[in-house]
Short mmCIF file of C-alpha atoms in Angstrom, two decimals:
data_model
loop_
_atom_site.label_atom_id
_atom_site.label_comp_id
_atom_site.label_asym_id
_atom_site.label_seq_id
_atom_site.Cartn_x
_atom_site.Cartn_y
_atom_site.Cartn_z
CA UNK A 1 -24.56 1.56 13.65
CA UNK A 2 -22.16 -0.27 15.40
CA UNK A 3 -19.21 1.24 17.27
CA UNK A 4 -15.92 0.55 15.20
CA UNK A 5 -13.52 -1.70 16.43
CA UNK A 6 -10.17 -2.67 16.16
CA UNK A 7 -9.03 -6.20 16.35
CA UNK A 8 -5.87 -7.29 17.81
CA UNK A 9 -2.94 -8.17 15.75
CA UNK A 10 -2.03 -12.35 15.13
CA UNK A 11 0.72 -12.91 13.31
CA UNK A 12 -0.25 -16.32 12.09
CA UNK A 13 2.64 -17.18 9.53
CA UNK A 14 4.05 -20.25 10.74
CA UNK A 15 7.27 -19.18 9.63
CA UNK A 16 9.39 -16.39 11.53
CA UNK A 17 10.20 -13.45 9.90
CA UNK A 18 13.73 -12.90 7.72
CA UNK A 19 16.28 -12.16 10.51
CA UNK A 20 18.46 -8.39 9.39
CA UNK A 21 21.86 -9.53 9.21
CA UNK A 22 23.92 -7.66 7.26
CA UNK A 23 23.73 -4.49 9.79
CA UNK A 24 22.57 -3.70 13.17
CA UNK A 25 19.82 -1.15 13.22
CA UNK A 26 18.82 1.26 15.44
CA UNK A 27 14.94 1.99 15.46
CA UNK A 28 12.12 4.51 16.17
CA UNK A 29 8.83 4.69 14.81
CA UNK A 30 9.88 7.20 11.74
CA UNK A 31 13.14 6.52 10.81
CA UNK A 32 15.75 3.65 10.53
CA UNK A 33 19.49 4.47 10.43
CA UNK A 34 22.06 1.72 9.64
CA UNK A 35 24.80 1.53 11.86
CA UNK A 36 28.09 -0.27 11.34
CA UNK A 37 30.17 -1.30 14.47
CA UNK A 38 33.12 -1.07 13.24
CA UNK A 39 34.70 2.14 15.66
CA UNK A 40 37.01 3.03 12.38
CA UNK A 41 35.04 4.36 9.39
CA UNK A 42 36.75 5.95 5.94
CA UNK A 43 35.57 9.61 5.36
CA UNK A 44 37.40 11.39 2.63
CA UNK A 45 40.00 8.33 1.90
CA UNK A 46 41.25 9.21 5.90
CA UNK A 47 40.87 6.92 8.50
CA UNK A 48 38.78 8.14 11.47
CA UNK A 49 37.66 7.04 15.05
CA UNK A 50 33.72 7.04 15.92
CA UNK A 51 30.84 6.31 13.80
CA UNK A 52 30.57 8.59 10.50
CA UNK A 53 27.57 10.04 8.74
CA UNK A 54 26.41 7.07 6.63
CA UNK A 55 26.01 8.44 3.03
CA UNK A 56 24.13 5.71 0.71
CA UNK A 57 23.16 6.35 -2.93
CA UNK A 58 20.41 6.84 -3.74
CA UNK A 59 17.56 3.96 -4.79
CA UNK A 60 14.66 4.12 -7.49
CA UNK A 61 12.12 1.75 -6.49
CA UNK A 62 8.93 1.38 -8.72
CA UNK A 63 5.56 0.67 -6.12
CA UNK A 64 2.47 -0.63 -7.75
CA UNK A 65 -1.03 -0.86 -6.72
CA UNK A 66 -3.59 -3.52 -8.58
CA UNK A 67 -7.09 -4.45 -7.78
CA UNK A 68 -6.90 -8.21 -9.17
CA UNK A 69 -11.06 -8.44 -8.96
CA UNK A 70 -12.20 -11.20 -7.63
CA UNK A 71 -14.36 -12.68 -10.21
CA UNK A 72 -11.57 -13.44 -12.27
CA UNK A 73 -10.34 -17.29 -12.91
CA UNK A 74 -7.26 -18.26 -11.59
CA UNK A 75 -5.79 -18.70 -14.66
CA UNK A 76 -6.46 -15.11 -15.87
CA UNK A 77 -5.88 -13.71 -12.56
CA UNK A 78 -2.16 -15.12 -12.67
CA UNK A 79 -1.73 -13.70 -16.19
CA UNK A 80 -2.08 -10.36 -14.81
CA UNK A 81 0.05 -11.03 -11.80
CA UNK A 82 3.20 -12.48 -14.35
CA UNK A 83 2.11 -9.01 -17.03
CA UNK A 84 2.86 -7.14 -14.05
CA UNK A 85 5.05 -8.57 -12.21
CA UNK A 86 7.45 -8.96 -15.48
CA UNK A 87 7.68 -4.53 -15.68
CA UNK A 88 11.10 -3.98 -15.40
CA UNK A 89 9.91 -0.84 -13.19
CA UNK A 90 7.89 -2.70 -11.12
CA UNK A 91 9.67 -3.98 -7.61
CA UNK A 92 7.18 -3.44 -4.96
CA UNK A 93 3.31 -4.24 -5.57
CA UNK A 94 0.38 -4.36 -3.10
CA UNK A 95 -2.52 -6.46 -4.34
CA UNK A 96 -6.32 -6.17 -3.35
CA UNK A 97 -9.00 -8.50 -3.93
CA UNK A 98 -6.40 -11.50 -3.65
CA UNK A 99 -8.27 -13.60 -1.68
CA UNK A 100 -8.78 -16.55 -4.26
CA UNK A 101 -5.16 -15.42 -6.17
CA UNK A 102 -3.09 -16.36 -3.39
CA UNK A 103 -1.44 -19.40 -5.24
CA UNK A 104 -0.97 -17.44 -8.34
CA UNK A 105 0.62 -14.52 -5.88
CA UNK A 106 3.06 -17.03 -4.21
CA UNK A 107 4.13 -18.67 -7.81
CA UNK A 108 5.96 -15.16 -9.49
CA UNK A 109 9.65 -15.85 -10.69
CA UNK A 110 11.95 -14.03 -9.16
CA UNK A 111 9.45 -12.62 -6.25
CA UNK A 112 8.16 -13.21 -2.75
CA UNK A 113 4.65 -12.46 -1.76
CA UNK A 114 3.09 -12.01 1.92
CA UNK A 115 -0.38 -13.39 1.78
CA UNK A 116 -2.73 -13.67 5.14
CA UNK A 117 -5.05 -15.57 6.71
CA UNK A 118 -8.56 -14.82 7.39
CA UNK A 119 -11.01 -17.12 8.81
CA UNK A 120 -11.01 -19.94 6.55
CA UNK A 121 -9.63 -18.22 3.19
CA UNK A 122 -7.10 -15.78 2.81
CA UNK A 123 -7.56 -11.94 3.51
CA UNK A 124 -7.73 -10.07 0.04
CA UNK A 125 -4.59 -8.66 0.87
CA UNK A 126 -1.38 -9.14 0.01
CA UNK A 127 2.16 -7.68 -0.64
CA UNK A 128 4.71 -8.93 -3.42
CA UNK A 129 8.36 -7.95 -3.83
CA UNK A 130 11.33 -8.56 -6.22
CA UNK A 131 13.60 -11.22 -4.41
CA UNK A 132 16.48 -9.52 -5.43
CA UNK A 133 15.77 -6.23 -4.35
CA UNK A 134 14.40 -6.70 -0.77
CA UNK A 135 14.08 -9.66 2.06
CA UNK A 136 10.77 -9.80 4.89
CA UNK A 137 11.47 -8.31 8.00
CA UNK A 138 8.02 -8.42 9.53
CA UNK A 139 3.87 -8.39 8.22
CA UNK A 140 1.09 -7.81 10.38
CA UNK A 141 -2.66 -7.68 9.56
CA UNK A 142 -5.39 -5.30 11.40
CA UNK A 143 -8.98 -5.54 11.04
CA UNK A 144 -9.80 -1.79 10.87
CA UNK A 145 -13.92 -1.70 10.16
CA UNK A 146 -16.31 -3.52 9.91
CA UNK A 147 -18.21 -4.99 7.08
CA UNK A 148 -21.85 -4.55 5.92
CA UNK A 149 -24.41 -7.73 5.58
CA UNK A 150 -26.85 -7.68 3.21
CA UNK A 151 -29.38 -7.41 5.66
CA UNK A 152 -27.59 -4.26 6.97
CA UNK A 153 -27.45 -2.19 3.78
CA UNK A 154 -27.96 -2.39 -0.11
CA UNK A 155 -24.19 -3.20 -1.02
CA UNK A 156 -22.73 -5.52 1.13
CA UNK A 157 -18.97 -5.85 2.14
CA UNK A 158 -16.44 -8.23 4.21
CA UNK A 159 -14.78 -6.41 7.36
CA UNK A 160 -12.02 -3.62 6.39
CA UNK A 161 -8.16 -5.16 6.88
CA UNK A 162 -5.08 -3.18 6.73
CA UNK A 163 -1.92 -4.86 6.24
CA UNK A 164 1.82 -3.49 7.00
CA UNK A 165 4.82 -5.37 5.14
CA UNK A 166 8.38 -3.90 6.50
CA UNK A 167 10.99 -5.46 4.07
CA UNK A 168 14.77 -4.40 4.19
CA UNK A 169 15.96 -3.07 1.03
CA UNK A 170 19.33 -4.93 0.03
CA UNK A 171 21.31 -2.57 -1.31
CA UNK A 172 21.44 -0.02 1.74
CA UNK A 173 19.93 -2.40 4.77
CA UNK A 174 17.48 0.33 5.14
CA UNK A 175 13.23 -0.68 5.85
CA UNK A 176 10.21 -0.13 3.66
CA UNK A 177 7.15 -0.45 4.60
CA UNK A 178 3.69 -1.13 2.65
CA UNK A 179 0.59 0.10 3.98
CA UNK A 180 -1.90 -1.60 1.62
CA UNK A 181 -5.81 -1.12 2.30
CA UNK A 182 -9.28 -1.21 0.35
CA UNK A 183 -11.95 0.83 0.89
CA UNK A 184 -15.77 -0.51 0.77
CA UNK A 185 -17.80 0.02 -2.50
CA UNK A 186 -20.42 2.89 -3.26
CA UNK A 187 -19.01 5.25 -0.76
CA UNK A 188 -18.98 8.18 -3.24
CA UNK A 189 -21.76 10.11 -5.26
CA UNK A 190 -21.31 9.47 -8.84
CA UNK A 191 -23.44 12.52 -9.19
CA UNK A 192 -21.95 14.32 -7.02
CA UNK A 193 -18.14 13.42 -7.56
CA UNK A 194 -15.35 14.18 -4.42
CA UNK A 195 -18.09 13.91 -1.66
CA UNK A 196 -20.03 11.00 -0.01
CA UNK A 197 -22.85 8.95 -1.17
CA UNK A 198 -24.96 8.60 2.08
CA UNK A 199 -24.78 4.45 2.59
CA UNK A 200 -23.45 2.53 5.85
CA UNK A 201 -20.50 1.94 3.40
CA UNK A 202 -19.56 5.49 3.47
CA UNK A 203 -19.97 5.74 7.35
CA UNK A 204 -17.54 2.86 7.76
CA UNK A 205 -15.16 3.88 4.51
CA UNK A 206 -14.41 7.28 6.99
CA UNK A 207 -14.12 5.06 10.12
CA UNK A 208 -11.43 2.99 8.05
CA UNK A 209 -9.20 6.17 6.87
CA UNK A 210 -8.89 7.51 10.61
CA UNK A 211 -7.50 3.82 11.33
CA UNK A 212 -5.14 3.87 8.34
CA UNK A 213 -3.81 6.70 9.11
CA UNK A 214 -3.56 6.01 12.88
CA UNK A 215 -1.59 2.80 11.83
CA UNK A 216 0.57 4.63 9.27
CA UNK A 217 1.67 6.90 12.43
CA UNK A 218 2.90 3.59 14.12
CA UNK A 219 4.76 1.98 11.44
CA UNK A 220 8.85 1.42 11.54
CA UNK A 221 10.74 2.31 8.07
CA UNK A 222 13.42 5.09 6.98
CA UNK A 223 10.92 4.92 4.19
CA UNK A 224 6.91 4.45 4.33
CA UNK A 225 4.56 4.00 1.35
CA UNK A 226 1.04 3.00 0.66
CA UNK A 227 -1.17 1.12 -1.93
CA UNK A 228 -4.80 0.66 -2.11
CA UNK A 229 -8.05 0.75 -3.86
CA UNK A 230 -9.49 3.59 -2.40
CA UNK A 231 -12.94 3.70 -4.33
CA UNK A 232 -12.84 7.57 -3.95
CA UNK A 233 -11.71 9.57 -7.24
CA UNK A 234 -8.50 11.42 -6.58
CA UNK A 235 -9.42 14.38 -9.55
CA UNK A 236 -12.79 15.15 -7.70
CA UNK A 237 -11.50 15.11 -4.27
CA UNK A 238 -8.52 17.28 -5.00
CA UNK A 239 -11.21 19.64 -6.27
CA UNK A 240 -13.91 19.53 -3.23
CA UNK A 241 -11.43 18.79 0.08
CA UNK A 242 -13.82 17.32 1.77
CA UNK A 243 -12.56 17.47 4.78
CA UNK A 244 -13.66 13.51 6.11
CA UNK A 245 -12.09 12.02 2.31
CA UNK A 246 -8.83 10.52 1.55
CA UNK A 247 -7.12 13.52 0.75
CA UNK A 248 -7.84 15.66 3.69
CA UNK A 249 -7.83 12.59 5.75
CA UNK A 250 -4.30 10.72 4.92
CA UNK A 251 -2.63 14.53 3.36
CA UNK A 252 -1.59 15.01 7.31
CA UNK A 253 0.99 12.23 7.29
CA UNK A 254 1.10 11.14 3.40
CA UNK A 255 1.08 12.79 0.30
CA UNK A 256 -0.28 10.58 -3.05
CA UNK A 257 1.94 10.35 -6.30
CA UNK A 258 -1.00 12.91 -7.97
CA UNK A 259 -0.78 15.43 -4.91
CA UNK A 260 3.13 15.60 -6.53
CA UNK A 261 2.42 14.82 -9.81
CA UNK A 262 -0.93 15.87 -11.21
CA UNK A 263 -3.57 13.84 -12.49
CA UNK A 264 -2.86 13.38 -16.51
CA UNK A 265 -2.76 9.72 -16.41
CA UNK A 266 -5.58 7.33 -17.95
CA UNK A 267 -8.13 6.17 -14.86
CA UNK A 268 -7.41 3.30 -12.81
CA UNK A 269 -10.83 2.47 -13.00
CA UNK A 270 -11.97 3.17 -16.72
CA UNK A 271 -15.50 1.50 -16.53
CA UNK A 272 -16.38 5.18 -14.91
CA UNK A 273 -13.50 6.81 -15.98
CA UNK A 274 -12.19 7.32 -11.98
CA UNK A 275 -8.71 7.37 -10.36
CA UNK A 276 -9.42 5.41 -7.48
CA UNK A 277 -5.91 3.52 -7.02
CA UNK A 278 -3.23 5.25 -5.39
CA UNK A 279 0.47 5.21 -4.22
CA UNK A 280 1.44 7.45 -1.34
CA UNK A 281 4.77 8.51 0.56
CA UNK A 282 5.06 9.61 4.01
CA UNK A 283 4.81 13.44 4.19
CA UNK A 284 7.60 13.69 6.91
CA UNK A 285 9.76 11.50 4.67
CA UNK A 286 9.16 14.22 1.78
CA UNK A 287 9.71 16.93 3.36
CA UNK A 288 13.40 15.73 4.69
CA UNK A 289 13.88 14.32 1.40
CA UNK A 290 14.19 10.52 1.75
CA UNK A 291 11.31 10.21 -0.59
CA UNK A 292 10.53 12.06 -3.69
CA UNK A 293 8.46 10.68 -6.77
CA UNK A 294 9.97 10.56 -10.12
CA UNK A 295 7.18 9.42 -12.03
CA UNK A 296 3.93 7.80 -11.73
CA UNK A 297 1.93 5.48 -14.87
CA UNK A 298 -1.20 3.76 -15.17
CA UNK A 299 -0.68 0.50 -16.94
CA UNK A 300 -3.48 -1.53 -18.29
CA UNK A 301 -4.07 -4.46 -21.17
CA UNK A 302 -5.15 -6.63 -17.77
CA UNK A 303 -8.41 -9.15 -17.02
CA UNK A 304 -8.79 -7.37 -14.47
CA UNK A 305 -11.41 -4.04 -14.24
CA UNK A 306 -8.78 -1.79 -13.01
CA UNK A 307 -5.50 0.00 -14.47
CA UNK A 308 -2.69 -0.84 -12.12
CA UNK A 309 -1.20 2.48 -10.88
CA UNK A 310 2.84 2.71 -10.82
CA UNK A 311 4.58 5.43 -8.96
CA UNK A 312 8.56 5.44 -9.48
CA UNK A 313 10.10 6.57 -5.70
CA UNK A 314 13.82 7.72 -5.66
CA UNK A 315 14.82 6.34 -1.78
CA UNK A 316 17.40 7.99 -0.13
#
């Protein structure tokens, strides 16, 4: 098997990413803090010299995951972008299997979508946001494994991407970012559910969840999230721990909306009855309370095979 590698970054968007304006930020790898530089700041209706605490209500955000599946038309591909997009609860979604969508993607009143290159089509995927709720501050696209040919194994696959959208919430000038991945096909035992089916799929599916969370470790944003088909059933892995799978794998730095909130939702996948599509917070951000999950749904009446998974995040 070949050794995994990690391609460099190319930010190949011909147009530069949306300037921060409103405040001037101060940034680290976990956390961004507006400042204001104005030396004279109100605390307690009394005027006072130096910078004060900064004490911003807090924001529900709704963050969606949805496998579009590729095989769709474009016409019934965009119907389930617009049935989604249109959920008043829905402000944040990361797509997968957008590679032929990204048209559809870029065409969603009252949004703005990040779609990538990738050699001479579009990478499958992408990041949408409501316009009025958030502005780009920067995307960037890793190739994170590689993919299987068909003369390689039985169930082929493209290489393994990870994308990373920072956006700057309005309201507060504070960052999100998306971490939105896809894991290979037939990487678990369907007869053995929660642990690995042995395939060159599975071998590269564990390669690609050290990388996620190795990039998720990087990433700038008071508040970090995560969307993705993860073709691994969250139900049987919470009940195995394998210690190589998603769970024990991303828990370190992330926790999923059903780590917080329990699994009695309808699948996200209900040809097989599997909850494969998840929403995660950063665990750091949990624990100091910028992040907590208020709620999490599985919608569905779409084209598409899945069940798009919402998780409702209370941002402070």
């Amino acid at each position: 098997m070949a050794a995994l590698a990690v391609a460099p970054f190319v930010d190949d968007d011909p147009q530069p990413p949306a300037q921060i304006t409103t405040t001037s930020m101060t940034t680290s790898a976990r956390a961004v803090e507006p400042r204001t530089p104005d030396p004279q700041r109100v605390a307690g209706g009394q005027g006072t010299h130096g910078v004060a605490p900064v004490h911003l209500k807090p924001a529900a955000v709704g963050v969606a995951s949805f496998n579009m599946f590729r095989r769709l038309s474009t016409a019934h591909a965009h119907q389930d972008a617009m049935r989604l997009t249109r959920h008043p609860g829905v402000d944040v979604v990361g797509w997968q299997e957008a590679d032929r969508f990204a048209g559809a993607l870029h065409d969603l009143p009252g949004w703005q979508t990040r779609t990538f290159p990738f050699g001479q089509r579009h990478s499958e995927l992408a990041v949408s946001w409501r316009a009025s709720e958030f502005r780009l501050v920067a995307a960037r696209q890793r190739q994170v494994a590689f993919g299987v040919s068909y003369r390689e194994g039985r169930y082929p696959f493209g290489n393994r991407l990870v994308v990373t959208v920072t956006l700057q919430h309005r309201l507060t000038g504070r960052l999100l970012t998306v971490v939105d991945a896809h894991l290979p096909q037939k990487i678990e035992d369907f007869a053995r559910p929660g642990r690995w089916t042995p395939t060159i799929n599975a071998y590269r599916a564990r390669n690609q969840l050290h990388r996620i969370a190795d990039i998720w470790k990087q990433v700038p944003g008071r508040w970090i999230v995560g969307t993705g088909d993860y073709n691994f059933d969250a139900r049987a892995d919470a009940v195995h721990h394998l210690s190589s799978a998603p769970r024990a794998t991303l828990g370190p730095i992330a926790i999923s909306s059903y780590m917080k909130l329990g699994m009695d939702v309808p699948p996200t996948y209900p040809e097989n009855g599997r909850n494969i599509d998840y929403v995660w917070a950063d665990r750091q951000a949990y624990a100091e309370g910028r992040i907590r999950f208020a709620g999490q749904w599985v919608l569905g009446g779409f084209n598409s095979d899945h069940n798009a998974l919402l998780a409702r995040l209370v941002l402070s």
